[in-house]
PDB file of C-alpha atoms and ligand atoms in Angstrom:
ATOM      1  CA  MET A1390     -48.279 -52.782  13.369  1.00 91.00           C
ATOM      2  CA  LYS A1391     -46.479 -49.457  13.011  1.00 94.00           C
ATOM      3  CA  VAL A1392     -43.339 -49.245  10.882  1.00 95.00           C
ATOM      4  CA  ILE A1393     -40.908 -46.334  11.056  1.00 94.00           C
ATOM      5  CA  VAL A1394     -38.387 -46.164   8.218  1.00 94.00           C
ATOM      6  CA  ALA A1395     -35.379 -43.963   8.896  1.00 94.00           C
ATOM      7  CA  ASP A1396     -32.958 -42.770   6.243  1.00 92.00           C
ATOM      8  CA  ASP A1397     -29.975 -44.406   7.908  1.00 95.00           C
ATOM      9  CA  TYR A1398     -28.685 -46.317  10.932  1.00 97.00           C
ATOM     10  CA  GLY A1399     -27.995 -43.148  12.940  1.00 97.00           C
ATOM     11  CA  MET A1400     -31.553 -41.894  12.539  1.00 96.00           C
ATOM     12  CA  MET A1401     -32.964 -45.324  13.311  1.00 97.00           C
ATOM     13  CA  SER A1402     -30.964 -45.372  16.562  1.00 98.00           C
ATOM     14  CA  LYS A1403     -32.096 -41.852  17.519  1.00 97.00           C
ATOM     15  CA  GLU A1404     -35.716 -42.687  16.823  1.00 97.00           C
ATOM     16  CA  ALA A1405     -35.477 -45.778  19.050  1.00 98.00           C
ATOM     17  CA  ALA A1406     -33.706 -43.798  21.795  1.00 98.00           C
ATOM     18  CA  GLU A1407     -36.524 -41.221  21.758  1.00 98.00           C
ATOM     19  CA  ILE A1408     -39.086 -43.961  22.385  1.00 98.00           C
ATOM     20  CA  VAL A1409     -37.050 -45.513  25.225  1.00 98.00           C
ATOM     21  CA  ALA A1410     -36.402 -42.082  26.780  1.00 98.00           C
ATOM     22  CA  ALA A1411     -40.103 -41.174  26.539  1.00 98.00           C
ATOM     23  CA  GLU A1412     -40.961 -44.377  28.418  1.00 98.00           C
ATOM     24  CA  ILE A1413     -38.408 -43.580  31.163  1.00 98.00           C
ATOM     25  CA  ARG A1414     -39.695 -40.009  31.514  1.00 98.00           C
ATOM     26  CA  LYS A1415     -43.306 -41.163  31.646  1.00 98.00           C
ATOM     27  CA  LYS A1416     -42.605 -43.928  34.182  1.00 98.00           C
ATOM     28  CA  PRO A1417     -39.222 -43.471  35.928  1.00 98.00           C
ATOM     29  CA  ASP A1418     -39.401 -46.989  37.425  1.00 98.00           C
ATOM     30  CA  CYS A1419     -40.356 -48.643  34.127  1.00 98.00           C
ATOM     31  CA  VAL A1420     -39.313 -52.213  33.370  1.00 98.00           C
ATOM     32  CA  LEU A1421     -37.301 -52.573  30.168  1.00 99.00           C
ATOM     33  CA  ALA A1422     -36.331 -55.712  28.257  1.00 98.00           C
ATOM     34  CA  LEU A1423     -33.067 -55.102  26.403  1.00 98.00           C
ATOM     35  CA  PRO A1424     -31.314 -56.829  23.499  1.00 98.00           C
ATOM     36  CA  THR A1425     -27.678 -57.297  22.504  1.00 97.00           C
ATOM     37  CA  GLY A1426     -26.045 -57.694  19.090  1.00 95.00           C
ATOM     38  CA  GLY A1427     -24.743 -55.138  16.628  1.00 96.00           C
ATOM     39  CA  THR A1428     -28.056 -53.409  15.932  1.00 98.00           C
ATOM     40  CA  PRO A1429     -28.707 -51.689  19.301  1.00 98.00           C
ATOM     41  CA  LEU A1430     -25.172 -50.252  19.648  1.00 98.00           C
ATOM     42  CA  GLY A1431     -26.290 -46.877  18.239  1.00 98.00           C
ATOM     43  CA  LEU A1432     -29.348 -46.847  20.499  1.00 98.00           C
ATOM     44  CA  TYR A1433     -27.211 -47.438  23.608  1.00 98.00           C
ATOM     45  CA  ALA A1434     -24.710 -44.754  22.551  1.00 98.00           C
ATOM     46  CA  GLU A1435     -27.595 -42.301  22.130  1.00 98.00           C
ATOM     47  CA  LEU A1436     -29.107 -43.197  25.530  1.00 98.00           C
ATOM     48  CA  VAL A1437     -25.696 -42.654  27.168  1.00 98.00           C
ATOM     49  CA  ARG A1438     -25.502 -39.267  25.446  1.00 98.00           C
ATOM     50  CA  MET A1439     -29.014 -38.369  26.621  1.00 98.00           C
ATOM     51  CA  HIS A1440     -28.051 -39.320  30.178  1.00 98.00           C
ATOM     52  CA  LYS A1441     -24.842 -37.260  30.120  1.00 98.00           C
ATOM     53  CA  GLU A1442     -26.095 -34.220  28.218  1.00 98.00           C
ATOM     54  CA  GLU A1443     -29.808 -34.111  28.992  1.00 98.00           C
ATOM     55  CA  GLY A1444     -29.906 -35.758  32.413  1.00 98.00           C
ATOM     56  CA  LEU A1445     -32.013 -38.748  31.347  1.00 98.00           C
ATOM     57  CA  ASP A1446     -32.420 -40.475  34.703  1.00 98.00           C
ATOM     58  CA  PHE A1447     -32.003 -44.259  34.898  1.00 98.00           C
ATOM     59  CA  SER A1448     -31.886 -44.439  38.707  1.00 98.00           C
ATOM     60  CA  CYS A1449     -35.251 -46.179  39.120  1.00 98.00           C
ATOM     61  CA  VAL A1450     -35.320 -48.125  35.828  1.00 98.00           C
ATOM     62  CA  PHE A1451     -35.435 -51.948  35.917  1.00 98.00           C
ATOM     63  CA  ALA A1452     -33.539 -53.685  33.103  1.00 98.00           C
ATOM     64  CA  PHE A1453     -33.992 -57.321  32.142  1.00 98.00           C
ATOM     65  CA  ASN A1454     -31.841 -58.765  29.390  1.00 98.00           C
ATOM     66  CA  LEU A1455     -33.591 -60.782  26.724  1.00 98.00           C
ATOM     67  CA  ASP A1456     -31.014 -63.538  26.887  1.00 97.00           C
ATOM     68  CA  GLU A1457     -27.559 -64.785  27.900  1.00 98.00           C
ATOM     69  CA  TYR A1458     -25.250 -67.551  26.699  1.00 97.00           C
ATOM     70  CA  ILE A1459     -24.983 -70.653  28.836  1.00 97.00           C
ATOM     71  CA  GLY A1460     -21.395 -71.449  29.799  1.00 95.00           C
ATOM     72  CA  LEU A1461     -19.849 -67.976  29.806  1.00 94.00           C
ATOM     73  CA  PRO A1462     -18.868 -66.216  33.037  1.00 94.00           C
ATOM     74  CA  GLU A1463     -20.176 -62.661  33.542  1.00 94.00           C
ATOM     75  CA  ASP A1464     -16.786 -61.102  32.870  1.00 93.00           C
ATOM     76  CA  HIS A1465     -16.201 -62.993  29.594  1.00 94.00           C
ATOM     77  CA  GLU A1466     -15.842 -60.351  26.878  1.00 93.00           C
ATOM     78  CA  SER A1467     -18.416 -62.075  24.671  1.00 94.00           C
ATOM     79  CA  SER A1468     -21.019 -62.563  27.396  1.00 96.00           C
ATOM     80  CA  TYR A1469     -24.146 -60.443  27.165  1.00 97.00           C
ATOM     81  CA  ASN A1470     -23.550 -59.363  30.756  1.00 98.00           C
ATOM     82  CA  PHE A1471     -20.214 -57.856  29.734  1.00 97.00           C
ATOM     83  CA  TYR A1472     -21.755 -56.271  26.625  1.00 97.00           C
ATOM     84  CA  MET A1473     -24.585 -54.569  28.551  1.00 98.00           C
ATOM     85  CA  HIS A1474     -22.251 -53.110  31.173  1.00 98.00           C
ATOM     86  CA  ASP A1475     -19.700 -52.053  28.585  1.00 98.00           C
ATOM     87  CA  ARG A1476     -22.237 -50.400  26.263  1.00 98.00           C
ATOM     88  CA  LEU A1477     -24.864 -49.022  28.620  1.00 98.00           C
ATOM     89  CA  PHE A1478     -24.973 -49.788  32.338  1.00 98.00           C
ATOM     90  CA  ASN A1479     -21.453 -48.524  33.205  1.00 98.00           C
ATOM     91  CA  HIS A1480     -22.252 -45.160  31.604  1.00 98.00           C
ATOM     92  CA  VAL A1481     -25.662 -44.320  33.106  1.00 98.00           C
ATOM     93  CA  ASN A1482     -26.951 -44.035  36.680  1.00 98.00           C
ATOM     94  CA  ILE A1483     -28.911 -47.300  36.739  1.00 98.00           C
ATOM     95  CA  SER A1484     -28.945 -48.949  40.133  1.00 98.00           C
ATOM     96  CA  ARG A1485     -27.023 -52.278  40.136  1.00 97.00           C
ATOM     97  CA  ASP A1486     -29.796 -54.054  42.023  1.00 97.00           C
ATOM     98  CA  ARG A1487     -32.265 -53.225  39.253  1.00 98.00           C
ATOM     99  CA  ILE A1488     -30.262 -55.016  36.554  1.00 98.00           C
ATOM    100  CA  ARG A1489     -31.177 -58.623  35.813  1.00 98.00           C
ATOM    101  CA  ILE A1490     -29.354 -60.821  33.303  1.00 98.00           C
ATOM    102  CA  PRO A1491     -29.722 -64.616  33.302  1.00 98.00           C
ATOM    103  CA  CYS A1492     -26.691 -66.261  34.883  1.00 97.00           C
ATOM    104  CA  GLY A1493     -24.839 -68.214  32.206  1.00 95.00           C
ATOM    105  CA  LEU A1494     -23.083 -70.349  34.793  1.00 97.00           C
ATOM    106  CA  ALA A1495     -26.135 -71.333  36.828  1.00 96.00           C
ATOM    107  CA  GLU A1496     -25.838 -74.947  38.006  1.00 96.00           C
ATOM    108  CA  ASP A1497     -29.420 -75.590  36.960  1.00 97.00           C
ATOM    109  CA  PRO A1498     -30.340 -73.483  33.895  1.00 97.00           C
ATOM    110  CA  GLU A1499     -33.993 -74.581  34.089  1.00 98.00           C
ATOM    111  CA  GLU A1500     -34.245 -73.289  37.618  1.00 98.00           C
ATOM    112  CA  GLU A1501     -32.420 -70.061  36.696  1.00 98.00           C
ATOM    113  CA  ALA A1502     -34.864 -69.507  33.814  1.00 98.00           C
ATOM    114  CA  ALA A1503     -37.914 -70.102  36.012  1.00 98.00           C
ATOM    115  CA  ALA A1504     -36.554 -67.697  38.658  1.00 98.00           C
ATOM    116  CA  TYR A1505     -35.971 -65.125  35.903  1.00 98.00           C
ATOM    117  CA  GLU A1506     -39.534 -65.405  34.637  1.00 98.00           C
ATOM    118  CA  TRP A1507     -40.756 -64.988  38.202  1.00 98.00           C
ATOM    119  CA  ALA A1508     -38.535 -61.913  38.723  1.00 98.00           C
ATOM    120  CA  ILE A1509     -40.113 -60.258  35.665  1.00 98.00           C
ATOM    121  CA  LYS A1510     -43.571 -60.899  37.111  1.00 97.00           C
ATOM    122  CA  ARG A1511     -42.534 -59.591  40.527  1.00 97.00           C
ATOM    123  CA  ALA A1512     -41.243 -56.380  38.917  1.00 97.00           C
ATOM    124  CA  GLY A1513     -44.748 -55.864  37.495  1.00 98.00           C
ATOM    125  CA  GLY A1514     -44.141 -57.181  33.956  1.00 98.00           C
ATOM    126  CA  ILE A1515     -42.259 -55.560  31.086  1.00 98.00           C
ATOM    127  CA  ASP A1516     -43.360 -52.060  30.095  1.00 98.00           C
ATOM    128  CA  LEU A1517     -41.186 -51.770  26.998  1.00 99.00           C
ATOM    129  CA  ALA A1518     -39.372 -54.600  25.221  1.00 99.00           C
ATOM    130  CA  VAL A1519     -36.668 -53.568  22.762  1.00 99.00           C
ATOM    131  CA  LEU A1520     -35.868 -56.285  20.229  1.00 98.00           C
ATOM    132  CA  GLY A1521     -33.392 -56.990  17.471  1.00 98.00           C
ATOM    133  CA  ILE A1522     -34.047 -59.677  14.872  1.00 98.00           C
ATOM    134  CA  GLY A1523     -32.018 -62.560  13.490  1.00 95.00           C
ATOM    135  CA  ARG A1524     -31.880 -63.306   9.757  1.00 95.00           C
ATOM    136  CA  ASN A1525     -34.157 -66.271  10.373  1.00 95.00           C
ATOM    137  CA  GLY A1526     -36.664 -64.095  12.254  1.00 97.00           C
ATOM    138  CA  HIS A1527     -35.479 -65.061  15.729  1.00 96.00           C
ATOM    139  CA  ILE A1528     -36.215 -62.658  18.575  1.00 98.00           C
ATOM    140  CA  GLY A1529     -34.227 -62.969  21.787  1.00 96.00           C
ATOM    141  CA  PHE A1530     -32.864 -66.467  21.149  1.00 96.00           C
ATOM    142  CA  ASN A1531     -36.249 -67.854  20.160  1.00 97.00           C
ATOM    143  CA  GLU A1532     -35.358 -69.754  17.019  1.00 95.00           C
ATOM    144  CA  PRO A1533     -37.805 -70.965  14.333  1.00 96.00           C
ATOM    145  CA  ARG A1534     -40.214 -73.618  15.692  1.00 96.00           C
ATOM    146  CA  THR A1535     -40.272 -72.036  19.174  1.00 97.00           C
ATOM    147  CA  GLU A1536     -43.761 -72.354  20.607  1.00 98.00           C
ATOM    148  CA  PHE A1537     -45.594 -69.051  20.867  1.00 98.00           C
ATOM    149  CA  GLY A1538     -46.554 -70.061  24.426  1.00 98.00           C
ATOM    150  CA  SER A1539     -42.910 -70.348  25.549  1.00 98.00           C
ATOM    151  CA  LEU A1540     -41.568 -68.682  28.699  1.00 98.00           C
ATOM    152  CA  THR A1541     -37.958 -68.026  29.762  1.00 98.00           C
ATOM    153  CA  ARG A1542     -36.013 -71.279  29.370  1.00 98.00           C
ATOM    154  CA  PRO A1543     -32.715 -72.804  28.228  1.00 98.00           C
ATOM    155  CA  ILE A1544     -32.554 -73.188  24.418  1.00 97.00           C
ATOM    156  CA  TYR A1545     -30.218 -74.493  21.690  1.00 95.00           C
ATOM    157  CA  LEU A1546     -29.001 -71.956  19.113  1.00 93.00           C
ATOM    158  CA  ALA A1547     -29.693 -72.560  15.408  1.00 89.00           C
ATOM    159  CA  LYS A1548     -26.633 -73.230  13.211  1.00 91.00           C
ATOM    160  CA  ARG A1549     -27.259 -69.974  11.322  1.00 88.00           C
ATOM    161  CA  THR A1550     -27.322 -68.007  14.566  1.00 90.00           C
ATOM    162  CA  ILE A1551     -24.071 -69.596  15.769  1.00 92.00           C
ATOM    163  CA  GLU A1552     -22.465 -68.621  12.453  1.00 91.00           C
ATOM    164  CA  ALA A1553     -23.879 -65.078  12.547  1.00 89.00           C
ATOM    165  CA  ASN A1554     -22.687 -64.538  16.130  1.00 90.00           C
ATOM    166  CA  ALA A1555     -19.177 -65.944  15.529  1.00 91.00           C
ATOM    167  CA  ARG A1556     -18.088 -62.393  14.671  1.00 90.00           C
ATOM    168  CA  PHE A1557     -18.374 -61.513  18.360  1.00 89.00           C
ATOM    169  CA  PHE A1558     -15.900 -64.298  19.256  1.00 89.00           C
ATOM    170  CA  GLN A1559     -12.972 -63.078  17.221  1.00 78.00           C
ATOM    171  CA  GLU A1560     -10.360 -64.787  19.380  1.00 74.00           C
ATOM    172  CA  ASN A1561     -12.014 -68.132  18.564  1.00 82.00           C
ATOM    173  CA  PRO A1562     -15.145 -68.218  16.392  1.00 75.00           C
ATOM    174  CA  ASP A1563     -15.622 -71.910  17.323  1.00 83.00           C
ATOM    175  CA  ALA A1564     -16.185 -70.837  20.921  1.00 87.00           C
ATOM    176  CA  VAL A1565     -19.743 -69.569  20.342  1.00 92.00           C
ATOM    177  CA  PRO A1566     -21.813 -71.375  22.990  1.00 95.00           C
ATOM    178  CA  ARG A1567     -24.450 -73.755  21.653  1.00 95.00           C
ATOM    179  CA  ARG A1568     -26.962 -72.922  24.361  1.00 97.00           C
ATOM    180  CA  ALA A1569     -28.478 -69.854  25.984  1.00 97.00           C
ATOM    181  CA  ILE A1570     -31.207 -68.820  28.392  1.00 98.00           C
ATOM    182  CA  SER A1571     -33.797 -66.704  26.582  1.00 98.00           C
ATOM    183  CA  MET A1572     -37.042 -64.996  27.450  1.00 98.00           C
ATOM    184  CA  GLY A1573     -39.795 -66.893  25.660  1.00 98.00           C
ATOM    185  CA  ILE A1574     -42.184 -65.642  23.007  1.00 98.00           C
ATOM    186  CA  ARG A1575     -44.970 -65.364  25.560  1.00 98.00           C
ATOM    187  CA  THR A1576     -42.677 -63.467  27.952  1.00 98.00           C
ATOM    188  CA  ILE A1577     -41.962 -60.956  25.173  1.00 98.00           C
ATOM    189  CA  MET A1578     -45.563 -60.766  23.957  1.00 98.00           C
ATOM    190  CA  ASN A1579     -46.746 -60.005  27.507  1.00 98.00           C
ATOM    191  CA  SER A1580     -44.819 -56.699  27.329  1.00 98.00           C
ATOM    192  CA  ARG A1581     -47.061 -53.663  27.242  1.00 98.00           C
ATOM    193  CA  LYS A1582     -45.131 -52.102  24.360  1.00 98.00           C
ATOM    194  CA  ILE A1583     -42.597 -53.551  21.901  1.00 98.00           C
ATOM    195  CA  ILE A1584     -40.142 -51.947  19.508  1.00 98.00           C
ATOM    196  CA  LEU A1585     -38.019 -53.968  17.097  1.00 98.00           C
ATOM    197  CA  LEU A1586     -34.922 -52.517  15.434  1.00 98.00           C
ATOM    198  CA  ALA A1587     -33.480 -53.794  12.167  1.00 98.00           C
ATOM    199  CA  SER A1588     -30.717 -52.425  10.005  1.00 98.00           C
ATOM    200  CA  GLY A1589     -29.133 -53.629   6.769  1.00 97.00           C
ATOM    201  CA  VAL A1590     -30.278 -55.487   3.689  1.00 97.00           C
ATOM    202  CA  GLU A1591     -29.486 -58.889   5.253  1.00 96.00           C
ATOM    203  CA  LYS A1592     -32.449 -58.338   7.580  1.00 97.00           C
ATOM    204  CA  SER A1593     -34.875 -57.255   4.828  1.00 97.00           C
ATOM    205  CA  HIS A1594     -36.292 -60.727   4.194  1.00 97.00           C
ATOM    206  CA  ALA A1595     -36.966 -61.396   7.877  1.00 98.00           C
ATOM    207  CA  VAL A1596     -38.529 -57.919   8.174  1.00 98.00           C
ATOM    208  CA  ASN A1597     -40.773 -58.612   5.202  1.00 96.00           C
ATOM    209  CA  GLN A1598     -41.910 -61.904   6.737  1.00 97.00           C
ATOM    210  CA  THR A1599     -42.506 -60.151  10.065  1.00 98.00           C
ATOM    211  CA  VAL A1600     -44.851 -57.602   8.500  1.00 96.00           C
ATOM    212  CA  HIS A1601     -46.467 -59.441   5.571  1.00 94.00           C
ATOM    213  CA  GLY A1602     -45.889 -63.113   6.223  1.00 94.00           C
ATOM    214  CA  PRO A1603     -48.215 -65.611   7.802  1.00 97.00           C
ATOM    215  CA  VAL A1604     -48.091 -65.720  11.585  1.00 98.00           C
ATOM    216  CA  THR A1605     -46.122 -68.912  12.057  1.00 98.00           C
ATOM    217  CA  GLU A1606     -43.738 -70.460  14.562  1.00 98.00           C
ATOM    218  CA  MET A1607     -41.325 -70.933  11.614  1.00 97.00           C
ATOM    219  CA  VAL A1608     -40.769 -67.144  11.737  1.00 98.00           C
ATOM    220  CA  PRO A1609     -40.834 -66.218  15.430  1.00 98.00           C
ATOM    221  CA  SER A1610     -41.007 -62.445  14.790  1.00 98.00           C
ATOM    222  CA  SER A1611     -44.250 -62.882  12.789  1.00 98.00           C
ATOM    223  CA  VAL A1612     -46.054 -63.239  16.137  1.00 98.00           C
ATOM    224  CA  LEU A1613     -45.554 -59.492  16.611  1.00 98.00           C
ATOM    225  CA  GLN A1614     -48.421 -58.922  14.143  1.00 97.00           C
ATOM    226  CA  LEU A1615     -50.668 -60.016  17.018  1.00 98.00           C
ATOM    227  CA  HIS A1616     -49.314 -57.488  19.528  1.00 98.00           C
ATOM    228  CA  PRO A1617     -51.499 -54.415  20.162  1.00 97.00           C
ATOM    229  CA  ASP A1618     -48.593 -51.948  20.476  1.00 98.00           C
ATOM    230  CA  CYS A1619     -45.630 -52.952  18.348  1.00 98.00           C
ATOM    231  CA  THR A1620     -43.446 -50.629  16.266  1.00 97.00           C
ATOM    232  CA  LEU A1621     -40.672 -51.692  13.897  1.00 98.00           C
ATOM    233  CA  ILE A1622     -37.884 -49.141  13.509  1.00 98.00           C
ATOM    234  CA  LEU A1623     -35.916 -49.801  10.347  1.00 97.00           C
ATOM    235  CA  ASP A1624     -33.294 -48.223   8.194  1.00 96.00           C
ATOM    236  CA  LYS A1625     -33.983 -48.032   4.431  1.00 94.00           C
ATOM    237  CA  ASP A1626     -32.037 -51.210   3.661  1.00 96.00           C
ATOM    238  CA  ALA A1627     -33.911 -53.318   6.199  1.00 97.00           C
ATOM    239  CA  ALA A1628     -37.189 -51.926   4.794  1.00 95.00           C
ATOM    240  CA  SER A1629     -36.238 -52.561   1.167  1.00 93.00           C
ATOM    241  CA  GLU A1630     -38.481 -55.640   0.675  1.00 93.00           C
ATOM    242  CA  LEU A1631     -41.600 -54.145   2.284  1.00 91.00           C
ATOM    243  CA  GLU A1632     -44.694 -53.534   0.196  1.00 84.00           C
ATOM    244  CA  PRO A1633     -45.946 -49.949   0.413  1.00 79.00           C
ATOM    245  CA  SER A1634     -48.540 -49.675   3.157  1.00 76.00           C
ATOM    246  CA  PRO A1635     -52.144 -49.592   1.867  1.00 73.00           C
ATOM    247  CA  ASN A1636     -52.698 -46.811   4.404  1.00 72.00           C
ATOM    248  CA  GLY A1637     -49.964 -44.607   2.933  1.00 68.00           C
ATOM    249  CA  PHE A1638     -47.318 -43.078   5.144  1.00 70.00           C
ATOM    250  CA  ILE A1639     -46.858 -40.113   7.417  1.00 67.00           C
ATOM    251  CA  PRO A1640     -43.640 -38.359   6.316  1.00 64.00           C
ATOM    252  CA  GLY A1641     -41.278 -36.662   8.744  1.00 68.00           C
ATOM    253  CA  PRO A1642     -37.781 -35.192   8.436  1.00 71.00           C
ATOM    254  CA  GLY A1643     -35.509 -38.164   7.658  1.00 74.00           C
ATOM    255  CA  ILE A1644     -38.167 -40.700   8.606  1.00 81.00           C
ATOM    256  CA  LYS A1645     -41.517 -41.941   7.411  1.00 82.00           C
ATOM    257  CA  THR A1646     -44.088 -43.816   9.422  1.00 84.00           C
ATOM    258  CA  MET A1647     -46.415 -46.449   7.996  1.00 82.00           C
ATOM    259  CA  VAL A1648     -49.223 -48.416   9.545  1.00 84.00           C
ATOM    260  CA  TYR A1649     -49.889 -51.988   8.348  1.00 85.00           C
TER     261      TYR A1649
HETATM  262  C1  LIG B 913     -28.553 -62.442  18.726  1.00 56.70           C
HETATM  263  C2  LIG B 913     -29.389 -61.980  19.909  1.00 56.70           C
HETATM  264  C3  LIG B 913     -30.648 -61.303  19.453  1.00 56.70           C
HETATM  265  C4  LIG B 913     -30.318 -60.275  18.384  1.00 56.70           C
HETATM  266  C5  LIG B 913     -29.772 -60.963  17.169  1.00 56.70           C
HETATM  267  C6  LIG B 913     -29.412 -60.016  16.029  1.00 56.70           C
HETATM  268  O1  LIG B 913     -28.741 -63.748  18.343  1.00 56.70           O
HETATM  269  N1  LIG B 913     -29.719 -63.048  20.795  1.00 56.70           N
HETATM  270  O2  LIG B 913     -31.291 -60.709  20.575  1.00 56.70           O
HETATM  271  O3  LIG B 913     -31.466 -59.555  18.050  1.00 56.70           O
HETATM  272  O4  LIG B 913     -28.599 -61.648  17.560  1.00 56.70           O
HETATM  273  O5  LIG B 913     -28.142 -59.514  16.205  1.00 56.70           O
HETATM  274  P1  LIG B 913     -27.512 -58.334  15.348  1.00 56.70           P
HETATM  275  O6  LIG B 913     -28.146 -57.091  15.824  1.00 56.70           O
HETATM  276  O7  LIG B 913     -26.043 -58.370  15.681  1.00 56.70           O
HETATM  277  O8  LIG B 913     -27.784 -58.629  13.919  1.00 56.70           O
END
């Protein structure tokens, strides 16, 4: 597992944007899996800048969201559909028919999830999955105890996740949906390349368990230790609990790279 530690949030976001942009340049019709939450906001802002100022071309890119709340319409301000359009899709030249986000209002969420999993397969599988991480080590909405063999499916959110996400429902923090459709652990692990972003000291424990902890379904992100091409991109605070790498680190301006 490769770990990049950036001096601050801005550098972490730039580093992540470089990796996403490199993937798009290498394979213009690449398939991306994309996260929501506070952490990737800087990454999306940087990708929008790269599109506007450097001509980064999203016209052939396929984008699959990691997850979506069940019960929220697309245009609800706290839906992940709204978030992705507001932060990224409305500002780059991605083709609308290459954007897939689970439908939160699907009559049959099981069926919607199965169709989503199938759509990922039909697109050729995920080339690059970009992940955030919850304080309990969740990735996507795969909470502790999720089976490593899981595929896209409807899930129940953990109490801690509902509390953490209440900040995105300012008009009514009690309105956080209890359910979501999420890519499964196996769906994510099938990606050819994975990057995980984490910022802030409140993520440092989960990051430490991801890198050093036992691989266990109690910490979903620990499964990433088993992936052949996974890079964590952290700011200093999120990296503060990590043991120094026995392999030393490769320094760079504002960042250092370690291999565990
Ligand atoms: C949510 C999302 C995850 C995200 C996590 C962390 O629960 N489903 O995909 O990684 O929150 O969010 P934040 O970046 O706001 O800490």
